[in-house]
Coordinates of C-alpha atoms in Angstrom, one line a residue:
M1 CA -5.4 30.2 -24.0
S2 CA -3.5 28.2 -21.8
D3 CA -2.7 24.3 -21.5
A4 CA -4.9 23.9 -18.5
S5 CA -7.8 26.8 -19.6
R6 CA -8.1 24.5 -22.9
I7 CA -8.5 21.3 -20.7
K8 CA -10.7 22.8 -18.7
T9 CA -13.0 23.9 -21.4
A10 CA -13.0 20.7 -23.3
L11 CA -14.3 18.7 -20.2
V12 CA -16.9 21.3 -19.4
K13 CA -18.1 20.9 -23.1
N14 CA -18.3 17.0 -22.8
S15 CA -20.5 17.7 -19.8
I16 CA -18.2 15.6 -16.9
P17 CA -20.0 17.2 -13.5
E18 CA -17.2 19.7 -12.4
L19 CA -16.9 20.5 -8.2
R20 CA -16.5 24.3 -8.1
S21 CA -17.1 24.6 -4.3
M22 CA -13.9 26.0 -3.0
S23 CA -15.1 25.0 0.7
R24 CA -15.4 21.2 -0.6
L25 CA -12.0 21.5 -2.1
R26 CA -10.5 22.4 1.1
E27 CA -12.0 19.6 2.3
L28 CA -9.6 17.4 0.3
Q29 CA -6.8 18.8 2.0
H30 CA -8.3 18.4 5.8
N31 CA -10.4 15.1 5.3
P32 CA -9.4 13.7 1.7
L33 CA -11.4 10.2 2.9
Q34 CA -14.4 11.7 3.6
F35 CA -14.3 14.2 0.6
L36 CA -13.4 11.2 -2.0
S37 CA -16.4 8.8 -0.1
T38 CA -19.0 11.7 -0.6
L39 CA -18.0 12.5 -4.3
T40 CA -20.1 9.6 -5.9
Q41 CA -23.3 10.4 -4.0
E42 CA -23.2 14.1 -5.1
Y43 CA -22.2 13.6 -8.4
G44 CA -22.0 10.0 -9.7
D45 CA -19.2 8.0 -10.6
I46 CA -17.0 11.1 -12.4
V47 CA -16.6 14.3 -11.8
Q48 CA -13.6 16.9 -12.4
I49 CA -12.0 19.3 -9.8
K50 CA -9.2 21.3 -9.5
L51 CA -6.0 20.6 -7.5
F52 CA -4.0 23.6 -7.0
F53 CA -3.3 24.4 -10.7
W54 CA -4.0 21.2 -11.9
P55 CA -7.7 19.4 -14.1
V56 CA -8.1 16.1 -12.3
V57 CA -10.9 13.8 -13.3
I58 CA -12.3 11.6 -10.5
I59 CA -13.3 8.4 -11.3
N60 CA -15.3 5.8 -9.2
H61 CA -16.6 3.1 -11.2
P62 CA -15.0 -0.8 -12.2
D63 CA -15.4 -0.3 -15.6
Y64 CA -13.6 3.1 -15.8
I65 CA -10.6 2.1 -13.8
K66 CA -10.3 -1.2 -16.1
H67 CA -10.2 1.1 -18.7
V68 CA -7.4 3.1 -17.1
L69 CA -5.3 0.0 -15.7
Q70 CA -5.9 -2.3 -18.1
E71 CA -7.8 -1.6 -21.6
N72 CA -5.6 1.4 -22.4
Y73 CA -2.9 1.4 -19.8
K74 CA -0.5 2.6 -22.4
N75 CA -2.2 6.1 -23.0
Y76 CA -1.8 6.6 -18.8
D77 CA 1.7 7.2 -17.1
K78 CA 2.8 7.7 -13.3
N79 CA 4.1 11.5 -14.0
V80 CA 1.7 12.6 -11.4
P81 CA 1.9 14.7 -8.4
I82 CA 1.0 11.8 -5.9
F83 CA 4.1 9.8 -7.3
N84 CA 6.4 12.7 -7.4
L85 CA 5.6 13.5 -4.4
F86 CA 7.5 10.3 -3.0
R87 CA 10.9 10.9 -5.6
P88 CA 12.8 12.0 -3.0
I89 CA 12.3 8.8 -0.7
L90 CA 12.3 6.1 -3.9
G91 CA 13.8 7.6 -6.5
N92 CA 13.3 5.9 -9.9
G93 CA 12.6 2.5 -8.4
L94 CA 9.7 0.0 -9.9
V95 CA 6.7 1.9 -8.1
T96 CA 7.3 5.4 -9.3
N97 CA 9.2 4.8 -12.5
Y98 CA 6.8 6.4 -15.3
G99 CA 6.8 3.8 -17.7
G100 CA 8.1 2.6 -20.9
E101 CA 10.7 0.6 -21.7
S102 CA 12.6 1.7 -18.7
W103 CA 9.7 0.6 -16.4
L104 CA 9.3 -2.9 -18.5
R105 CA 12.9 -3.8 -18.0
Q106 CA 12.9 -3.3 -14.3
R107 CA 9.7 -5.4 -14.0
R108 CA 11.1 -8.2 -16.0
L109 CA 14.2 -8.0 -14.0
M110 CA 12.4 -8.6 -11.0
Q111 CA 9.7 -11.0 -11.6
P112 CA 11.5 -14.1 -11.2
A113 CA 11.8 -13.0 -7.6
F114 CA 8.2 -13.1 -7.0
H115 CA 7.3 -16.7 -9.1
R116 CA 4.7 -18.6 -7.0
Q117 CA 7.4 -21.6 -7.2
R118 CA 10.1 -19.4 -5.6
L119 CA 7.4 -18.1 -2.8
T120 CA 6.3 -21.5 -1.8
T121 CA 10.4 -21.8 0.2
L122 CA 9.3 -18.7 2.0
G123 CA 6.1 -20.0 4.5
Q124 CA 8.9 -21.5 7.1
L125 CA 11.0 -17.9 6.9
I126 CA 7.3 -15.9 7.5
S127 CA 6.4 -18.1 10.6
T128 CA 9.8 -18.3 12.1
A129 CA 10.0 -14.4 11.9
T130 CA 6.4 -14.0 13.6
L131 CA 7.2 -16.3 16.3
Q132 CA 9.9 -14.7 17.3
Q133 CA 8.6 -11.1 16.7
V134 CA 5.7 -12.1 19.2
Q135 CA 8.0 -13.7 22.0
H136 CA 8.4 -10.9 23.9
W137 CA 4.8 -10.2 23.9
E138 CA 4.8 -12.8 26.7
S139 CA 5.6 -10.9 29.5
K140 CA 3.7 -7.9 28.1
A141 CA 0.7 -10.4 28.5
R142 CA 1.7 -11.6 31.9
E143 CA 2.4 -7.8 33.2
Q144 CA -0.8 -6.5 31.7
Q145 CA 1.0 -4.3 29.5
P146 CA -0.4 -3.0 25.8
V147 CA 1.2 -3.2 22.5
D148 CA 0.7 -1.2 19.7
V149 CA 0.5 -3.7 17.3
A150 CA 0.9 -1.4 14.5
E151 CA 4.3 -0.8 15.4
E152 CA 5.2 -4.4 15.9
M153 CA 3.5 -5.4 12.5
M154 CA 5.8 -2.7 10.9
Q155 CA 9.1 -4.2 12.4
L156 CA 8.1 -7.7 11.6
T157 CA 7.2 -7.2 7.8
L158 CA 10.2 -5.1 7.4
N159 CA 12.3 -8.3 9.2
I160 CA 10.6 -10.6 6.8
V161 CA 11.3 -8.4 3.4
G162 CA 15.1 -8.1 4.5
Q163 CA 15.3 -11.8 5.0
S164 CA 12.9 -13.2 2.1
L165 CA 13.8 -10.6 -1.0
F166 CA 17.6 -9.7 0.6
S167 CA 18.8 -12.8 2.5
L168 CA 19.8 -10.3 5.5
D169 CA 18.5 -10.0 9.1
I170 CA 18.0 -6.4 9.3
T171 CA 16.2 -6.7 12.9
S172 CA 18.7 -3.9 14.1
K173 CA 17.8 -1.7 11.6
T174 CA 14.1 -1.9 11.6
T175 CA 13.5 0.7 14.4
T176 CA 15.8 3.3 12.9
F177 CA 14.5 2.7 9.0
G178 CA 10.9 2.6 10.4
T179 CA 11.1 5.8 12.1
A180 CA 12.8 7.9 9.8
F181 CA 10.1 6.4 7.0
S182 CA 7.2 7.7 9.3
Q183 CA 8.9 11.1 9.8
A184 CA 9.5 11.6 5.9
N185 CA 5.8 10.1 5.0
A186 CA 4.3 12.3 7.3
F187 CA 6.6 15.4 6.0
L188 CA 5.8 14.8 2.4
L189 CA 2.1 14.7 2.6
E190 CA 2.3 18.1 5.3
Y191 CA 4.4 19.3 1.8
F192 CA 1.6 18.7 -0.5
N193 CA -0.7 20.9 1.3
R194 CA 2.1 23.3 2.0
P195 CA 4.7 23.1 -0.8
F196 CA 6.8 26.1 0.3
P197 CA 10.0 26.7 1.0
P198 CA 11.2 24.4 -1.6
L199 CA 13.3 20.9 -0.4
S200 CA 16.3 23.2 -1.1
V201 CA 16.2 25.7 1.3
P202 CA 17.6 24.8 4.5
T203 CA 14.7 25.2 6.8
R204 CA 14.3 23.5 10.1
R205 CA 11.5 21.6 8.5
N206 CA 13.6 20.4 5.5
R207 CA 16.5 19.7 7.3
N208 CA 15.0 17.3 9.3
F209 CA 13.6 15.7 6.4
Q210 CA 16.7 15.4 4.6
K211 CA 18.1 13.9 7.9
D212 CA 15.4 11.2 7.8
I213 CA 16.4 10.5 4.2
K214 CA 20.0 10.1 5.3
S215 CA 19.1 7.9 7.9
L216 CA 17.0 5.7 4.9
N217 CA 19.7 5.9 2.9
K218 CA 22.4 4.7 5.6
V219 CA 20.3 1.4 5.9
V220 CA 19.6 0.8 2.1
Y221 CA 23.5 1.3 1.3
E222 CA 25.2 -0.6 4.1
I223 CA 22.3 -3.6 2.8
V224 CA 23.8 -3.2 -0.8
Q225 CA 27.4 -3.0 0.1
Q226 CA 27.3 -6.1 2.6
R227 CA 26.1 -7.9 -0.7
R228 CA 29.0 -6.5 -3.0
N229 CA 31.6 -7.5 0.1
N230 CA 29.7 -11.2 0.3
Q231 CA 31.6 -13.7 -1.7
S232 CA 28.8 -16.1 -1.2
Q233 CA 26.0 -15.8 -3.9
E234 CA 22.4 -15.9 -2.5
E235 CA 20.0 -16.8 -5.1
D236 CA 18.0 -13.6 -4.3
L237 CA 16.6 -10.3 -5.7
L238 CA 19.3 -8.4 -4.4
S239 CA 21.7 -10.8 -6.3
M240 CA 19.6 -10.5 -9.6
L241 CA 19.8 -6.5 -9.2
I242 CA 23.7 -6.6 -8.5
E243 CA 24.3 -9.1 -11.4
A244 CA 22.2 -7.5 -14.0
R245 CA 23.6 -6.4 -16.8
D246 CA 22.6 -3.7 -19.8
E247 CA 21.8 -5.6 -23.0
E248 CA 23.3 -3.1 -25.3
T249 CA 26.3 -1.4 -23.1
G250 CA 26.9 -4.8 -20.7
E251 CA 26.7 -2.4 -17.8
G252 CA 25.4 -3.2 -14.5
M253 CA 23.3 -0.7 -12.2
S254 CA 24.7 1.7 -10.2
D255 CA 24.7 2.2 -6.4
Q256 CA 21.9 5.1 -7.2
Q257 CA 19.9 2.4 -9.1
L258 CA 20.4 -0.2 -6.5
R259 CA 19.7 2.3 -3.9
D260 CA 16.4 3.3 -5.7
E261 CA 15.2 -0.3 -6.1
V262 CA 15.9 -1.7 -2.9
M263 CA 14.7 1.3 -1.0
T264 CA 11.2 0.8 -2.9
L265 CA 11.2 -3.0 -2.1
L266 CA 11.9 -2.3 1.7
I267 CA 9.1 0.4 2.0
A268 CA 6.4 -1.1 -0.5
G269 CA 7.3 -4.6 1.0
H270 CA 6.5 -3.5 4.6
E271 CA 4.7 -0.7 4.8
T272 CA 1.4 -1.6 3.0
V273 CA 1.0 -5.2 4.6
A274 CA 1.9 -3.8 8.0
N275 CA -0.8 -1.6 8.0
A276 CA -3.3 -3.9 6.4
L277 CA -2.2 -6.1 9.4
A278 CA -2.8 -3.3 12.0
W279 CA -6.1 -2.8 10.7
S280 CA -7.1 -6.4 10.7
W281 CA -6.3 -6.7 14.7
Y282 CA -8.4 -3.5 15.4
L283 CA -11.2 -4.4 13.0
L284 CA -11.2 -8.2 14.8
S285 CA -11.2 -6.3 18.2
Q286 CA -14.5 -4.8 17.6
H287 CA -15.9 -7.7 15.7
P288 CA -15.7 -10.4 18.6
E289 CA -18.3 -13.0 16.3
V290 CA -15.5 -12.7 13.2
E291 CA -12.6 -13.2 15.6
Q292 CA -14.4 -16.3 17.4
R293 CA -15.5 -17.8 13.9
L294 CA -11.2 -17.2 12.6
H295 CA -10.4 -18.9 15.8
N296 CA -12.8 -21.6 15.2
E297 CA -10.9 -22.1 11.5
L298 CA -7.6 -21.9 13.2
D299 CA -8.1 -24.6 16.0
Q300 CA -9.8 -27.1 13.7
V301 CA -7.1 -27.1 10.8
L302 CA -4.1 -26.2 12.7
A303 CA -4.9 -28.2 15.9
G304 CA -2.1 -25.7 17.4
R305 CA 0.6 -26.5 15.5
T306 CA 2.2 -23.4 13.5
P307 CA 0.9 -22.5 10.1
T308 CA 2.7 -23.7 7.0
L309 CA 2.0 -22.5 3.4
E310 CA 0.5 -25.7 2.5
D311 CA -2.3 -25.0 5.2
L312 CA -3.9 -21.8 3.5
P313 CA -6.1 -23.4 1.1
Q314 CA -7.7 -24.8 4.1
L315 CA -7.7 -21.6 5.7
P316 CA -10.3 -19.4 3.4
Y317 CA -12.0 -17.8 6.3
T318 CA -8.9 -16.3 7.3
R319 CA -8.3 -14.9 3.8
M320 CA -11.5 -13.5 3.6
V321 CA -11.0 -11.7 7.1
F322 CA -7.6 -10.0 5.4
E323 CA -9.3 -9.2 2.4
E324 CA -12.1 -7.6 3.9
S325 CA -9.5 -5.6 6.1
M326 CA -8.0 -4.1 2.9
R327 CA -11.2 -3.7 1.3
L328 CA -12.2 -1.2 4.4
Y329 CA -8.5 0.0 4.6
P330 CA -6.7 -0.8 1.5
P331 CA -3.2 0.4 2.0
V332 CA -2.8 2.5 -1.1
W333 CA -5.9 4.4 -0.8
I334 CA -5.6 6.6 -3.8
I335 CA -4.0 6.1 -7.2
M336 CA -3.5 8.5 -9.9
R337 CA -2.4 8.5 -13.9
K338 CA -1.9 11.0 -16.3
S339 CA -3.3 10.6 -20.2
L340 CA -0.6 10.9 -23.0
G341 CA -3.0 11.6 -25.4
E342 CA -7.0 11.9 -26.2
D343 CA -8.9 8.9 -24.6
T344 CA -12.8 8.1 -23.9
I345 CA -13.8 6.9 -20.7
G346 CA -17.2 5.6 -20.7
D347 CA -19.3 8.0 -22.5
Y348 CA -16.9 11.0 -21.3
S349 CA -14.0 12.3 -23.5
I350 CA -10.6 12.7 -21.6
P351 CA -8.1 15.3 -23.0
A352 CA -4.6 14.7 -23.2
N353 CA -2.3 15.8 -20.3
T354 CA -5.3 15.4 -17.8
Y355 CA -5.1 13.7 -14.4
V356 CA -7.1 10.9 -13.6
A357 CA -7.3 9.7 -10.1
W358 CA -9.2 7.2 -8.1
S359 CA -9.7 6.2 -4.6
T360 CA -9.6 2.5 -3.6
Y361 CA -11.2 3.8 -0.3
A362 CA -14.1 5.0 -2.2
M363 CA -14.3 2.1 -4.5
H364 CA -14.5 0.0 -2.0
R365 CA -17.2 1.1 -0.3
H366 CA -19.3 1.8 -3.2
P367 CA -22.8 0.8 -2.4
D368 CA -23.7 -0.4 -5.6
F369 CA -20.9 -3.3 -5.7
W370 CA -20.9 -4.3 -2.0
E371 CA -23.6 -5.7 0.2
Q372 CA -22.6 -3.7 3.5
P373 CA -20.3 -1.3 2.3
E374 CA -19.4 0.4 5.6
N375 CA -19.5 -2.9 7.8
F376 CA -16.9 -5.3 8.5
Y377 CA -18.0 -8.6 6.5
P378 CA -15.6 -11.3 5.6
E379 CA -18.7 -12.8 3.8
H380 CA -18.1 -10.1 0.6
F381 CA -15.3 -12.5 -0.3
T382 CA -17.0 -15.7 -0.6
A383 CA -16.4 -17.6 -3.9
E384 CA -20.3 -16.6 -4.8
Q385 CA -19.9 -13.0 -3.8
V386 CA -16.4 -12.6 -5.8
A387 CA -18.3 -14.1 -9.0
K388 CA -21.0 -11.7 -9.1
R389 CA -18.7 -8.4 -8.7
P390 CA -16.9 -6.8 -11.2
R391 CA -13.1 -7.3 -11.4
H392 CA -12.2 -4.0 -10.5
A393 CA -14.3 -2.9 -7.5
Y394 CA -11.5 -4.7 -5.8
I395 CA -8.1 -3.5 -6.4
P396 CA -5.9 -3.1 -3.0
F397 CA -2.9 -3.8 -5.1
S398 CA -4.3 -1.7 -8.5
H399 CA -4.6 -4.3 -11.6
G400 CA -3.3 -4.6 -15.1
P401 CA 0.3 -4.8 -16.3
R402 CA 1.6 -2.6 -13.0
I403 CA -0.1 -4.6 -10.7
C404 CA 1.5 -4.8 -7.6
I405 CA 4.7 -7.1 -8.2
G406 CA 4.5 -8.6 -4.6
N407 CA 0.9 -9.0 -4.3
N408 CA 1.3 -13.0 -4.0
F409 CA 4.1 -12.5 -1.7
A410 CA 2.0 -10.2 0.7
M411 CA -1.0 -12.5 0.7
I412 CA 1.0 -15.4 1.7
E413 CA 2.6 -12.9 4.4
A414 CA -0.6 -11.6 5.5
Q415 CA -2.5 -14.6 6.0
L416 CA 0.5 -16.4 7.8
V417 CA 1.2 -13.7 10.4
L418 CA -2.6 -13.5 10.9
A419 CA -2.9 -17.4 11.4
T420 CA -0.2 -17.5 13.6
I421 CA -0.7 -14.6 15.9
A422 CA -4.5 -15.2 16.4
Q423 CA -3.9 -18.4 17.3
R424 CA -2.1 -17.8 20.3
Y425 CA -3.6 -14.3 21.1
H426 CA -7.0 -12.5 21.7
M427 CA -6.7 -8.5 21.1
K428 CA -8.7 -5.9 22.6
I429 CA -8.3 -2.0 22.0
V430 CA -6.8 -0.4 25.1
P431 CA -10.3 1.9 26.4
G432 CA -10.4 5.2 25.4
H433 CA -7.5 4.7 22.4
P434 CA -8.6 6.7 19.3
V435 CA -7.9 4.8 16.3
E436 CA -8.3 6.6 13.0
P437 CA -7.2 6.5 9.5
N438 CA -4.1 8.9 8.5
P439 CA -3.9 9.0 4.6
L440 CA 0.0 9.1 4.0
M441 CA 1.9 7.3 1.6
T442 CA -0.2 4.3 2.9
L443 CA -3.6 4.3 4.7
S444 CA -1.9 4.0 8.4
P445 CA -3.7 4.3 12.0
R446 CA -2.8 7.9 13.0
H447 CA -2.3 7.0 16.5
G448 CA -1.2 3.5 16.0
V449 CA -3.5 0.4 17.5
L450 CA -2.8 -0.2 21.3
M451 CA -4.0 -3.4 22.5
N452 CA -4.2 -5.6 25.4
L453 CA -3.1 -9.3 24.9
Y454 CA -5.0 -12.3 26.1
P455 CA -3.0 -15.7 25.3
R456 CA -5.8 -18.3 24.1

């Protein structure tokens, strides 16, 4: 009996509901968000499917997710199709590293750059970069020219990451980098559904993908080389990476290692926040009562001045708006692990070498844990509501030892960007412009978010 057959047999013996319908499984390829959202309604909080040749257990309960991410995290690594798919772009950076000592060394090396004390120095940088980004909106607002706020947020957050983590102004490179990544991202999702021919075969599709990788690499290697040639010592993450030495050999990181880490930080550090902000602007435009309450808070607390880091504790509704946006449209919409050994999740036995996956998109809309699961309702994040809810019902940054290293940075950045722009502009979606989620590496708006700007 093959390994796959043994795994499948073991799972069936332990009575995990199994989805066998081929038509439903095809829905996973064509509409994965809808597919994952309906599984709980039909099968409960745990179900097994077959993804190509792989048995996969899909979970959708806070206790199950907590077990995998925190209680027995050492039994679950990232050697899974979802993360391996993006290795051509991210290499062996912090996000895609399987785990163990290699990942732990990477995490320990980078952690000081994200300490709260260091983040307090970045508030002014974020607000200034945001003001610079929206300066050219003034003429567009006067001339009633719409703006794609999804694209604008991509450029802004990429610039902020460049300055805050690498002390570099990469404004001139943001368009090239963003375009290349978007195209490579879309290609990989298509390739996941149709993995043929191999990437090594020089088809037109594969050549275009390799061209995008070269464009991304060019930006990253220029960042690394610029710092190597710079005699001044910046106290930032890039310096930490370049100066890092192996405890046993004394060797520093190779250019390939540096490339993987810088690429991971550039992409993970801007793509997730940018998409969450784009969804925030869209949701605010659809809910004028929420937008008005946000404006009222900003006007009362800031009285027209640019927000600072010190203002954030006095802007709770601003935070709630952003958290609710990430609930409905979590940037990382699906997560997967592989069991290294046998385990038990809830009352169900999980064999070794089993893929376990869960959708944050589906978990964040689970009717057992959210008062208004399908509605934009920032009151989900009042202190009282948060206290009543299981911690792992809301996991936009994952959780446990492998929680996103930049989660605090992302929250500070997003709140300052949201406050800085919302106190200056009221936005409305361009009539007829389609807005729908596109589940790539992150959950992005498929056609952007085209909006008309109205100065306040």
